Amino acid sequence: MYKFVIHGGKSLNGEIEISGAKNALLGLLPATILANGEFIFENVPDLIDAKSMIRLLENMGEEIEFRGNRIIVRNHGLRSYDAPYEFVKKMRASVYVLGPTLSRYGYAKVSMPGGCAWGPRPINFHIEAIQKLGASVEIDQGYIIAKANKLIGTKIVFNTPSVGATVNTLMASVLAKGTTLISNAAIEPEVTAIANFLNKMGAKISGIGTKFIEIEGVDELHPASEIVIPDRIEAGTLLIAGAITSGEVKVTKCNPNHLNALIDKLIDAGFEISTGPDSVQLKTINEKIKPVDLETEVYPGFPTDLQAQWISLMSIANGVSEVTDNIYHDRFNHVPELNRLGANITVKGNTAIVRGVNELNGAKVMSTDLRASASLVLAGLVAKNVTEVLRIYHIDRGYERIEMKLKKLGADIERVQTDEY
Ligand code: EPU
């Protein structure tokens, strides 16, 4: 086990490159199920979740090499159509093998993911979509067993836009007979990236990046290569690291258009932001951080995956702010841990009321999930004395050696082996 030991109080300054997007990669890799041959992915982040997806696909019969920031996938046809519990319990995105395996092989058996650290995360939309495409679905001993001779194109309307259900439906319908229409599709950049990749493989998807997607089924797809888009959540986290430490941080190799909602809020909080074609620079110009309310929304709104980090920033703002999560109503596991560091935050329903304090004070805190751990690291960067963040395997799921990037910007943070759990 490892923990982070952070000596807070250093201002973060300088330039840092952003890695490839976890949530794009986790959809791109299972898309390889849809065709035999060799696929190459570049700009791949070295993450536990990337490795978890690789293990699952290897278990299903693919050959995968992961070297540097490149993955080569060789698919000679799957030997197993199952995603066992031992894989899915580690990573919910394992459910992405459902759509492509079912549509190509007519059968898939995937463990139900269950809840996650901060509450329920249903997959009913995924199941209803494949049923509408003509699959029979049975839930047996914790497994989804889906069967279909051939999926048939249809109209699918989501009540709320879901990243995962849109991706799974896309991967199910590209090989279906006829045309599928998805209404109220998710338009997150990661969904768009996966849809574009499917088209590179020979799929016929139109309306990509809009709420209405049309997929004309094809008989066969072919392998393709892709450069993984930059991780907007990593970029956002590092910009907030600059903000919380009164620094000046430039994130490069990112897509500023994907960060508009955060940029607006950072400007409201009193920071100066300048953007280039593939960079965003944050400069501290005021001594005090202005309190800024926000509500998380689906893209292009403020992402739920930056809610915890924003609360850390607001915890030392000059006043009271309210942060509401409309995507995951219970995603506030970081709040009690931030309060251990001296923050003053209360949660009412799906809103955190953050009363800014003058300073945070280091303590031992515990990561409970990926973005919560990022928020604790951010708080530790500005807290007096020493902050120890335990259970950092959560952060390694979705950030590529975050401590190396933070050190490069001037943070005093070490990864230390520990028996503490
Ligand atoms: N929802 C349902 N039924 C479903 C699916 C979703 O009710 O079948 C609801 C959810 O409960 C939630 C909303 O719809 O309220 C949106 O959930 P979505 O399906 O979009 O989330 P997801 O696909 O499970 C992805 C990311 C998450 C990110 C969310 C929201 C991946 C692998 N995961 O999850 O990323 O928080 O979209 O943007 O892409 C993270 O990276 O830390 C992370 C949790």
CSV table of C-alpha atoms and ligand atoms in Angstrom, one decimal:
chain,number,residue,atom,x,y,z
A,1,MET,CA,0.0,0.0,0.0
A,2,TYR,CA,1.1,3.6,-0.6
A,3,LYS,CA,0.1,6.9,0.8
A,4,PHE,CA,0.9,10.5,-0.2
A,5,VAL,CA,2.8,12.6,2.3
A,6,ILE,CA,2.2,16.3,1.5
A,7,HIS,CA,3.9,19.2,3.1
A,8,GLY,CA,1.5,21.9,2.1
A,9,GLY,CA,2.0,25.6,1.5
A,10,LYS,CA,4.0,25.6,-1.7
A,11,SER,CA,2.7,27.7,-4.6
A,12,LEU,CA,2.4,25.6,-7.8
A,13,ASN,CA,3.9,27.2,-10.9
A,14,GLY,CA,4.9,26.1,-14.4
A,15,GLU,CA,3.8,24.0,-17.3
A,16,ILE,CA,2.5,20.5,-17.3
A,17,GLU,CA,1.3,18.1,-20.1
A,18,ILE,CA,-2.0,16.4,-19.8
A,19,SER,CA,-2.4,12.7,-20.4
A,20,GLY,CA,-4.9,10.8,-22.5
A,21,ALA,CA,-8.5,10.6,-21.2
A,22,LYS,CA,-9.3,7.6,-19.0
A,23,ASN,CA,-13.0,7.7,-19.9
A,24,ALA,CA,-12.3,7.8,-23.6
A,25,LEU,CA,-9.8,4.9,-23.4
A,26,LEU,CA,-12.3,2.8,-21.4
A,27,GLY,CA,-14.7,2.9,-24.3
A,28,LEU,CA,-12.1,2.7,-27.1
A,29,LEU,CA,-10.6,-0.6,-25.8
A,30,PRO,CA,-13.8,-2.6,-25.8
A,31,ALA,CA,-14.7,-1.3,-29.3
A,32,THR,CA,-11.8,-3.6,-30.5
A,33,ILE,CA,-14.2,-6.6,-29.8
A,34,LEU,CA,-16.1,-5.5,-32.9
A,35,ALA,CA,-13.5,-6.5,-35.4
A,36,ASN,CA,-10.6,-8.9,-35.9
A,37,GLY,CA,-7.1,-7.5,-36.6
A,38,GLU,CA,-4.6,-5.1,-35.1
A,39,PHE,CA,-5.5,-1.8,-33.4
A,40,ILE,CA,-3.0,0.8,-32.2
A,41,PHE,CA,-3.8,3.4,-29.5
A,42,GLU,CA,-1.5,6.3,-28.8
A,43,ASN,CA,-1.4,8.8,-25.9
A,44,VAL,CA,-2.6,6.1,-23.6
A,45,PRO,CA,-2.5,7.0,-19.9
A,46,ASP,CA,-0.8,4.6,-17.6
A,47,LEU,CA,-3.7,4.0,-15.1
A,48,ILE,CA,-4.9,1.1,-13.0
A,49,ASP,CA,-8.3,1.3,-14.9
A,50,ALA,CA,-6.5,0.9,-18.2
A,51,LYS,CA,-4.8,-2.2,-16.9
A,52,SER,CA,-8.1,-3.5,-15.5
A,53,MET,CA,-9.8,-3.2,-18.9
A,54,ILE,CA,-6.8,-4.8,-20.6
A,55,ARG,CA,-6.9,-7.8,-18.2
A,56,LEU,CA,-10.6,-8.2,-18.9
A,57,LEU,CA,-10.1,-8.1,-22.7
A,58,GLU,CA,-7.2,-10.6,-22.4
A,59,ASN,CA,-9.4,-12.9,-20.4
A,60,MET,CA,-11.9,-12.7,-23.3
A,61,GLY,CA,-9.2,-13.7,-25.8
A,62,GLU,CA,-7.5,-10.6,-27.1
A,63,GLU,CA,-3.7,-10.2,-27.2
A,64,ILE,CA,-2.7,-6.8,-25.8
A,65,GLU,CA,0.7,-5.1,-25.5
A,66,PHE,CA,0.9,-2.0,-23.3
A,67,ARG,CA,4.3,-0.2,-23.7
A,68,GLY,CA,5.0,3.4,-22.9
A,69,ASN,CA,1.9,5.3,-23.9
A,70,ARG,CA,0.9,2.9,-26.7
A,71,ILE,CA,-1.4,-0.1,-26.7
A,72,ILE,CA,-1.5,-2.6,-29.5
A,73,VAL,CA,-4.5,-4.9,-29.5
A,74,ARG,CA,-4.6,-8.0,-31.6
A,75,ASN,CA,-8.0,-9.6,-31.9
A,76,HIS,CA,-8.3,-13.0,-33.5
A,77,GLY,CA,-11.9,-13.5,-32.3
A,78,LEU,CA,-13.0,-13.9,-28.7
A,79,ARG,CA,-12.8,-17.2,-26.8
A,80,SER,CA,-15.0,-16.0,-24.0
A,81,TYR,CA,-18.0,-13.8,-24.0
A,82,ASP,CA,-18.0,-13.3,-20.2
A,83,ALA,CA,-17.1,-10.4,-17.9
A,84,PRO,CA,-16.8,-12.1,-14.6
A,85,TYR,CA,-17.6,-10.4,-11.2
A,86,GLU,CA,-13.9,-10.4,-10.3
A,87,PHE,CA,-13.3,-7.9,-13.1
A,88,VAL,CA,-16.5,-5.8,-12.9
A,89,LYS,CA,-16.2,-5.3,-9.1
A,90,LYS,CA,-12.9,-3.6,-9.7
A,91,MET,CA,-14.1,-1.3,-12.4
A,92,ARG,CA,-17.7,-0.6,-13.5
A,93,ALA,CA,-16.7,0.4,-17.0
A,94,SER,CA,-16.2,-3.4,-17.6
A,95,VAL,CA,-19.9,-3.3,-18.5
A,96,TYR,CA,-18.8,-1.7,-21.8
A,97,VAL,CA,-18.0,-5.2,-23.2
A,98,LEU,CA,-21.8,-6.0,-23.1
A,99,GLY,CA,-22.8,-4.1,-26.3
A,100,PRO,CA,-20.0,-5.1,-28.6
A,101,THR,CA,-19.9,-8.7,-27.5
A,102,LEU,CA,-23.6,-9.1,-27.9
A,103,SER,CA,-23.8,-7.5,-31.2
A,104,ARG,CA,-20.9,-9.4,-32.7
A,105,TYR,CA,-21.4,-12.8,-31.1
A,106,GLY,CA,-25.1,-12.9,-30.2
A,107,TYR,CA,-24.3,-13.6,-26.6
A,108,ALA,CA,-22.8,-11.8,-23.6
A,109,LYS,CA,-22.6,-12.6,-19.9
A,110,VAL,CA,-21.6,-9.6,-17.8
A,111,SER,CA,-21.6,-9.3,-14.0
A,112,MET,CA,-24.0,-6.6,-12.7
A,113,PRO,CA,-21.8,-3.8,-11.3
A,114,GLY,CA,-23.8,-3.0,-8.1
A,115,GLY,CA,-23.4,0.3,-6.3
A,116,CYS,CA,-20.3,2.3,-6.0
A,117,ALA,CA,-18.5,4.0,-3.1
A,118,TRP,CA,-20.8,7.1,-3.1
A,119,GLY,CA,-24.1,5.4,-3.9
A,120,PRO,CA,-26.3,3.7,-6.5
A,121,ARG,CA,-25.2,3.7,-10.1
A,122,PRO,CA,-27.8,1.9,-12.1
A,123,ILE,CA,-27.3,0.4,-15.5
A,124,ASN,CA,-31.0,0.0,-16.4
A,125,PHE,CA,-30.6,2.3,-19.5
A,126,HIS,CA,-27.9,-0.1,-20.9
A,127,ILE,CA,-30.2,-3.1,-20.4
A,128,GLU,CA,-33.3,-1.4,-21.7
A,129,ALA,CA,-31.4,-0.3,-24.8
A,130,ILE,CA,-30.2,-3.7,-25.8
A,131,GLN,CA,-33.7,-5.1,-25.1
A,132,LYS,CA,-35.1,-2.5,-27.5
A,133,LEU,CA,-32.5,-3.7,-30.1
A,134,GLY,CA,-34.1,-7.1,-29.8
A,135,ALA,CA,-31.9,-8.9,-27.2
A,136,SER,CA,-33.4,-11.2,-24.6
A,137,VAL,CA,-32.0,-10.3,-21.2
A,138,GLU,CA,-32.0,-12.4,-18.1
A,139,ILE,CA,-30.5,-11.5,-14.7
A,140,ASP,CA,-29.2,-14.7,-13.1
A,141,GLN,CA,-27.1,-14.9,-10.0
A,142,GLY,CA,-25.8,-11.4,-10.4
A,143,TYR,CA,-25.1,-11.7,-14.1
A,144,ILE,CA,-26.7,-10.1,-17.1
A,145,ILE,CA,-27.1,-12.7,-19.7
A,146,ALA,CA,-28.0,-11.2,-23.1
A,147,LYS,CA,-28.8,-13.1,-26.2
A,148,ALA,CA,-29.8,-12.2,-29.8
A,149,ASN,CA,-29.5,-13.8,-33.1
A,150,LYS,CA,-29.1,-10.4,-34.7
A,151,LEU,CA,-29.8,-7.1,-33.2
A,152,ILE,CA,-32.3,-5.0,-35.1
A,153,GLY,CA,-32.1,-1.2,-35.4
A,154,THR,CA,-34.7,0.8,-33.5
A,155,LYS,CA,-35.5,4.1,-31.8
A,156,ILE,CA,-34.0,4.5,-28.3
A,157,VAL,CA,-34.9,7.5,-26.1
A,158,PHE,CA,-33.0,8.0,-22.9
A,159,ASN,CA,-34.8,9.8,-20.0
A,160,THR,CA,-31.5,11.5,-19.1
A,161,PRO,CA,-28.3,11.5,-21.1
A,162,SER,CA,-26.0,8.7,-19.9
A,163,VAL,CA,-22.4,8.5,-21.0
A,164,GLY,CA,-22.2,4.7,-20.4
A,165,ALA,CA,-25.6,3.8,-21.9
A,166,THR,CA,-24.9,5.9,-25.0
A,167,VAL,CA,-21.5,4.2,-25.5
A,168,ASN,CA,-22.9,0.7,-25.0
A,169,THR,CA,-25.8,1.4,-27.3
A,170,LEU,CA,-23.5,2.7,-30.0
A,171,MET,CA,-21.3,-0.4,-29.8
A,172,ALA,CA,-24.4,-2.6,-29.8
A,173,SER,CA,-26.0,-0.9,-32.8
A,174,VAL,CA,-23.1,-0.5,-35.2
A,175,LEU,CA,-23.5,-4.1,-36.3
A,176,ALA,CA,-27.3,-4.3,-36.0
A,177,LYS,CA,-29.6,-4.8,-39.0
A,178,GLY,CA,-31.1,-1.4,-40.1
A,179,THR,CA,-31.0,2.0,-38.5
A,180,THR,CA,-30.9,2.9,-34.8
A,181,LEU,CA,-31.8,6.4,-33.6
A,182,ILE,CA,-30.6,7.5,-30.2
A,183,SER,CA,-32.5,10.4,-28.7
A,184,ASN,CA,-31.1,12.4,-25.7
A,185,ALA,CA,-27.7,10.9,-26.2
A,186,ALA,CA,-24.8,12.0,-24.0
A,187,ILE,CA,-22.5,14.5,-25.8
A,188,GLU,CA,-19.5,14.3,-23.5
A,189,PRO,CA,-16.2,14.6,-25.5
A,190,GLU,CA,-15.3,11.0,-24.5
A,191,VAL,CA,-18.6,9.7,-26.1
A,192,THR,CA,-17.8,11.8,-29.3
A,193,ALA,CA,-14.3,10.3,-29.4
A,194,ILE,CA,-15.6,6.8,-29.2
A,195,ALA,CA,-18.2,7.4,-31.9
A,196,ASN,CA,-15.6,8.9,-34.2
A,197,PHE,CA,-13.4,5.9,-33.6
A,198,LEU,CA,-16.3,3.5,-34.5
A,199,ASN,CA,-16.6,5.4,-37.8
A,200,LYS,CA,-12.9,4.9,-38.4
A,201,MET,CA,-13.6,1.2,-38.0
A,202,GLY,CA,-16.2,1.5,-40.8
A,203,ALA,CA,-19.4,2.2,-38.8
A,204,LYS,CA,-22.0,4.6,-40.2
A,205,ILE,CA,-22.8,7.0,-37.3
A,206,SER,CA,-24.1,10.5,-37.9
A,207,GLY,CA,-25.1,13.2,-35.5
A,208,ILE,CA,-22.0,12.6,-33.5
A,209,GLY,CA,-21.6,15.3,-30.7
A,210,THR,CA,-25.4,16.0,-30.8
A,211,LYS,CA,-28.2,14.6,-28.7
A,212,PHE,CA,-29.6,12.8,-31.8
A,213,ILE,CA,-27.4,10.1,-33.1
A,214,GLU,CA,-28.3,7.9,-36.1
A,215,ILE,CA,-26.5,4.6,-36.7
A,216,GLU,CA,-26.9,2.7,-39.9
A,217,GLY,CA,-25.9,-0.9,-39.1
A,218,VAL,CA,-23.1,-2.5,-41.2
A,219,ASP,CA,-22.2,-6.1,-41.7
A,220,GLU,CA,-18.6,-5.9,-40.7
A,221,LEU,CA,-16.1,-3.5,-39.1
A,222,HIS,CA,-12.3,-3.4,-39.5
A,223,PRO,CA,-9.5,-2.4,-37.1
A,224,ALA,CA,-8.3,1.1,-36.8
A,225,SER,CA,-5.9,3.3,-34.8
A,226,GLU,CA,-6.5,6.2,-32.6
A,227,ILE,CA,-4.8,8.9,-30.5
A,228,VAL,CA,-6.7,9.2,-27.2
A,229,ILE,CA,-8.1,12.6,-26.6
A,230,PRO,CA,-6.7,14.6,-23.6
A,231,ASP,CA,-8.2,14.1,-20.2
A,232,ARG,CA,-10.3,17.2,-19.4
A,233,ILE,CA,-10.7,16.1,-15.7
A,234,GLU,CA,-7.0,15.7,-15.2
A,235,ALA,CA,-6.5,19.2,-16.8
A,236,GLY,CA,-9.2,20.6,-14.6
A,237,THR,CA,-7.7,19.1,-11.4
A,238,LEU,CA,-4.3,20.5,-12.2
A,239,LEU,CA,-5.7,24.0,-12.9
A,240,ILE,CA,-7.5,23.9,-9.6
A,241,ALA,CA,-4.1,22.8,-8.0
A,242,GLY,CA,-2.7,26.1,-9.4
A,243,ALA,CA,-5.7,28.0,-8.1
A,244,ILE,CA,-5.8,26.6,-4.6
A,245,THR,CA,-2.0,27.2,-4.1
A,246,SER,CA,-2.2,30.8,-5.4
A,247,GLY,CA,0.0,29.8,-8.3
A,248,GLU,CA,0.4,30.1,-12.0
A,249,VAL,CA,-0.1,26.9,-13.9
A,250,LYS,CA,-0.3,26.2,-17.6
A,251,VAL,CA,-1.8,22.8,-18.7
A,252,THR,CA,-0.7,21.8,-22.2
A,253,LYS,CA,-1.7,19.1,-24.7
A,254,CYS,CA,-5.3,19.6,-23.7
A,255,ASN,CA,-8.4,20.8,-25.4
A,256,PRO,CA,-9.5,24.2,-23.9
A,257,ASN,CA,-13.0,23.8,-25.5
A,258,HIS,CA,-13.6,20.9,-23.2
A,259,LEU,CA,-12.9,23.0,-20.2
A,260,ASN,CA,-15.2,26.0,-20.8
A,261,ALA,CA,-17.5,25.3,-17.8
A,262,LEU,CA,-14.5,25.2,-15.4
A,263,ILE,CA,-12.8,28.2,-17.0
A,264,ASP,CA,-15.9,30.3,-16.5
A,265,LYS,CA,-16.1,29.4,-12.8
A,266,LEU,CA,-12.4,30.0,-12.2
A,267,ILE,CA,-12.8,33.5,-13.7
A,268,ASP,CA,-15.8,34.1,-11.4
A,269,ALA,CA,-13.6,33.0,-8.5
A,270,GLY,CA,-11.1,35.8,-9.5
A,271,PHE,CA,-8.4,34.0,-11.5
A,272,GLU,CA,-7.1,35.1,-14.8
A,273,ILE,CA,-7.3,32.5,-17.5
A,274,SER,CA,-5.7,32.6,-21.0
A,275,THR,CA,-6.1,29.8,-23.6
A,276,GLY,CA,-4.1,28.7,-26.5
A,277,PRO,CA,-5.0,26.2,-29.2
A,278,ASP,CA,-4.1,23.3,-26.9
A,279,SER,CA,-3.3,24.9,-23.6
A,280,VAL,CA,-5.0,26.7,-20.7
A,281,GLN,CA,-3.1,29.0,-18.3
A,282,LEU,CA,-4.3,30.0,-14.9
A,283,LYS,CA,-2.8,33.0,-13.1
A,284,THR,CA,-3.6,34.1,-9.5
A,285,ILE,CA,-4.3,37.8,-9.5
A,286,ASN,CA,-6.2,38.3,-6.2
A,287,GLU,CA,-5.2,37.4,-2.7
A,288,LYS,CA,-8.6,36.1,-1.9
A,289,ILE,CA,-10.6,33.5,-3.7
A,290,LYS,CA,-14.2,34.6,-4.4
A,291,PRO,CA,-16.9,32.1,-3.4
A,292,VAL,CA,-18.7,30.7,-6.4
A,293,ASP,CA,-21.8,28.5,-6.4
A,294,LEU,CA,-22.2,25.8,-9.0
A,295,GLU,CA,-24.3,22.9,-10.1
A,296,THR,CA,-22.9,19.9,-12.0
A,297,GLU,CA,-24.7,19.1,-15.2
A,298,VAL,CA,-24.1,16.9,-18.2
A,299,TYR,CA,-21.7,18.2,-20.8
A,300,PRO,CA,-21.1,21.1,-21.6
A,301,GLY,CA,-22.1,21.9,-18.0
A,302,PHE,CA,-19.8,21.7,-15.1
A,303,PRO,CA,-18.6,18.0,-14.7
A,304,THR,CA,-19.5,16.0,-11.7
A,305,ASP,CA,-15.9,14.6,-11.9
A,306,LEU,CA,-14.6,18.0,-10.9
A,307,GLN,CA,-17.2,18.7,-8.1
A,308,ALA,CA,-15.0,17.4,-5.3
A,309,GLN,CA,-12.0,19.4,-6.4
A,310,TRP,CA,-14.1,22.5,-6.7
A,311,ILE,CA,-15.3,22.0,-3.1
A,312,SER,CA,-11.6,21.9,-2.0
A,313,LEU,CA,-11.0,25.2,-3.7
A,314,MET,CA,-14.1,26.8,-2.2
A,315,SER,CA,-13.2,25.5,1.3
A,316,ILE,CA,-10.6,28.3,1.5
A,317,ALA,CA,-12.7,31.0,-0.4
A,318,ASN,CA,-13.6,34.3,1.1
A,319,GLY,CA,-17.2,33.5,1.9
A,320,VAL,CA,-19.9,30.9,1.5
A,321,SER,CA,-20.6,28.9,-1.6
A,322,GLU,CA,-23.1,26.2,-2.6
A,323,VAL,CA,-22.1,23.3,-4.7
A,324,THR,CA,-24.9,21.0,-6.0
A,325,ASP,CA,-24.3,17.7,-7.7
A,326,ASN,CA,-27.2,17.0,-10.1
A,327,ILE,CA,-25.6,13.9,-11.6
A,328,TYR,CA,-24.8,11.9,-8.5
A,329,HIS,CA,-26.8,13.2,-5.6
A,330,ASP,CA,-24.7,11.4,-2.9
A,331,ARG,CA,-21.2,12.0,-4.3
A,332,PHE,CA,-19.9,13.8,-1.1
A,333,ASN,CA,-17.6,11.2,0.5
A,334,HIS,CA,-14.8,13.8,0.5
A,335,VAL,CA,-16.7,16.2,2.7
A,336,PRO,CA,-16.0,14.6,6.1
A,337,GLU,CA,-12.4,14.1,5.2
A,338,LEU,CA,-12.0,17.8,4.1
A,339,ASN,CA,-13.6,18.7,7.4
A,340,ARG,CA,-10.8,16.7,9.2
A,341,LEU,CA,-8.5,19.2,7.5
A,342,GLY,CA,-10.3,22.1,9.0
A,343,ALA,CA,-12.8,22.8,6.2
A,344,ASN,CA,-16.4,23.9,7.2
A,345,ILE,CA,-18.7,22.1,4.9
A,346,THR,CA,-22.2,20.7,5.5
A,347,VAL,CA,-24.2,18.6,3.1
A,348,LYS,CA,-28.0,19.1,2.6
A,349,GLY,CA,-29.6,16.8,0.1
A,350,ASN,CA,-27.4,17.0,-3.0
A,351,THR,CA,-25.9,20.4,-2.0
A,352,ALA,CA,-22.7,21.1,-0.1
A,353,ILE,CA,-22.6,24.4,1.7
A,354,VAL,CA,-19.0,25.4,1.9
A,355,ARG,CA,-18.1,28.1,4.4
A,356,GLY,CA,-14.7,29.3,3.4
A,357,VAL,CA,-12.0,29.1,6.2
A,358,ASN,CA,-8.8,31.1,6.4
A,359,GLU,CA,-6.6,28.0,6.4
A,360,LEU,CA,-6.6,24.2,6.3
A,361,ASN,CA,-4.5,22.2,8.7
A,362,GLY,CA,-2.8,18.9,7.7
A,363,ALA,CA,-4.1,15.6,9.1
A,364,LYS,CA,-4.4,12.0,8.0
A,365,VAL,CA,-7.3,11.5,5.6
A,366,MET,CA,-8.6,8.6,3.6
A,367,SER,CA,-9.4,8.3,-0.1
A,368,THR,CA,-12.8,6.7,-0.8
A,369,ASP,CA,-12.9,7.1,-4.5
A,370,LEU,CA,-11.0,8.6,-7.4
A,371,ARG,CA,-12.2,12.2,-7.5
A,372,ALA,CA,-12.6,12.4,-3.7
A,373,SER,CA,-8.9,11.5,-3.4
A,374,ALA,CA,-7.9,14.2,-5.9
A,375,SER,CA,-9.8,16.7,-3.7
A,376,LEU,CA,-7.9,15.6,-0.6
A,377,VAL,CA,-4.6,15.9,-2.4
A,378,LEU,CA,-5.5,19.5,-3.5
A,379,ALA,CA,-6.5,20.4,0.1
A,380,GLY,CA,-3.2,18.9,1.3
A,381,LEU,CA,-1.3,21.1,-1.1
A,382,VAL,CA,-2.5,24.2,0.7
A,383,ALA,CA,-2.9,22.9,4.2
A,384,LYS,CA,-0.5,23.9,7.0
A,385,ASN,CA,1.8,21.2,8.3
A,386,VAL,CA,1.6,17.6,6.9
A,387,THR,CA,-1.3,15.9,5.2
A,388,GLU,CA,-1.2,12.1,4.7
A,389,VAL,CA,-3.6,10.8,2.1
A,390,LEU,CA,-4.2,7.0,2.6
A,391,ARG,CA,-5.6,4.5,0.1
A,392,ILE,CA,-4.2,6.3,-2.9
A,393,TYR,CA,-4.9,3.3,-5.2
A,394,HIS,CA,-8.1,5.1,-5.9
A,395,ILE,CA,-6.2,8.1,-7.4
A,396,ASP,CA,-4.0,5.7,-9.5
A,397,ARG,CA,-7.1,4.4,-11.2
A,398,GLY,CA,-7.6,7.7,-13.0
A,399,TYR,CA,-4.5,9.9,-12.7
A,400,GLU,CA,-1.2,9.0,-14.3
A,401,ARG,CA,1.5,9.5,-11.5
A,402,ILE,CA,-0.2,12.6,-10.3
A,403,GLU,CA,2.5,13.2,-7.7
A,404,MET,CA,5.2,13.5,-10.4
A,405,LYS,CA,3.1,16.1,-12.2
A,406,LEU,CA,2.5,18.0,-9.0
A,407,LYS,CA,6.2,17.9,-8.0
A,408,LYS,CA,7.1,19.2,-11.4
A,409,LEU,CA,4.9,22.2,-10.6
A,410,GLY,CA,6.7,22.7,-7.2
A,411,ALA,CA,4.6,20.6,-4.8
A,412,ASP,CA,6.2,18.8,-1.9
A,413,ILE,CA,4.5,15.5,-2.2
A,414,GLU,CA,5.9,12.0,-1.8
A,415,ARG,CA,4.5,8.5,-2.4
A,416,VAL,CA,5.4,6.5,0.6
A,417,GLN,CA,5.0,2.8,1.3
A,418,THR,CA,2.8,2.1,4.3
A,419,ASP,CA,1.0,-0.7,6.2
A,420,GLU,CA,-1.8,1.7,7.1
A,421,TYR,CA,-5.1,1.0,5.4
B,1,EPU,N1,-28.1,6.5,-15.0
B,1,EPU,C1,-29.3,5.8,-14.8
B,1,EPU,N2,-29.3,4.6,-15.4
B,1,EPU,C2,-28.4,4.1,-16.2
B,1,EPU,C3,-27.2,4.9,-16.4
B,1,EPU,C4,-27.1,6.1,-15.8
B,1,EPU,O1,-30.2,6.2,-14.0
B,1,EPU,O2,-28.5,3.0,-16.8
B,1,EPU,C5,-28.0,7.8,-14.3
B,1,EPU,C6,-26.9,7.8,-13.3
B,1,EPU,O3,-27.3,7.4,-12.0
B,1,EPU,C7,-26.5,9.3,-13.3
B,1,EPU,C8,-26.7,9.7,-14.7
B,1,EPU,O4,-27.6,8.8,-15.3
B,1,EPU,O5,-27.3,10.0,-12.4
B,1,EPU,C9,-25.4,9.8,-15.6
B,1,EPU,O6,-24.7,8.6,-15.4
B,1,EPU,P1,-23.8,8.1,-16.7
B,1,EPU,O7,-24.4,6.9,-17.2
B,1,EPU,O8,-23.5,9.3,-17.6
B,1,EPU,O9,-22.4,7.8,-15.9
B,1,EPU,P2,-21.4,6.6,-16.3
B,1,EPU,O10,-21.4,6.3,-17.7
B,1,EPU,O11,-21.7,5.5,-15.3
B,1,EPU,C10,-19.4,8.2,-16.7
B,1,EPU,C11,-18.0,8.3,-16.2
B,1,EPU,C12,-18.0,8.8,-14.8
B,1,EPU,C13,-18.7,10.1,-14.8
B,1,EPU,C14,-20.1,10.0,-15.4
B,1,EPU,C15,-20.8,11.3,-15.5
B,1,EPU,C16,-16.8,6.5,-17.5
B,1,EPU,C17,-16.2,5.2,-17.5
B,1,EPU,N3,-17.3,7.0,-16.3
B,1,EPU,O12,-20.0,7.2,-15.8
B,1,EPU,O13,-16.6,9.0,-14.5
B,1,EPU,O14,-18.8,10.6,-13.5
B,1,EPU,O15,-20.0,9.4,-16.7
B,1,EPU,O16,-20.1,12.2,-16.3
B,1,EPU,O17,-16.9,7.2,-18.5
B,1,EPU,C18,-14.8,9.2,-13.0
B,1,EPU,O18,-14.1,9.2,-14.0
B,1,EPU,O19,-14.4,9.5,-11.8
B,1,EPU,C19,-16.2,8.8,-13.2
B,1,EPU,C20,-17.0,8.4,-12.2
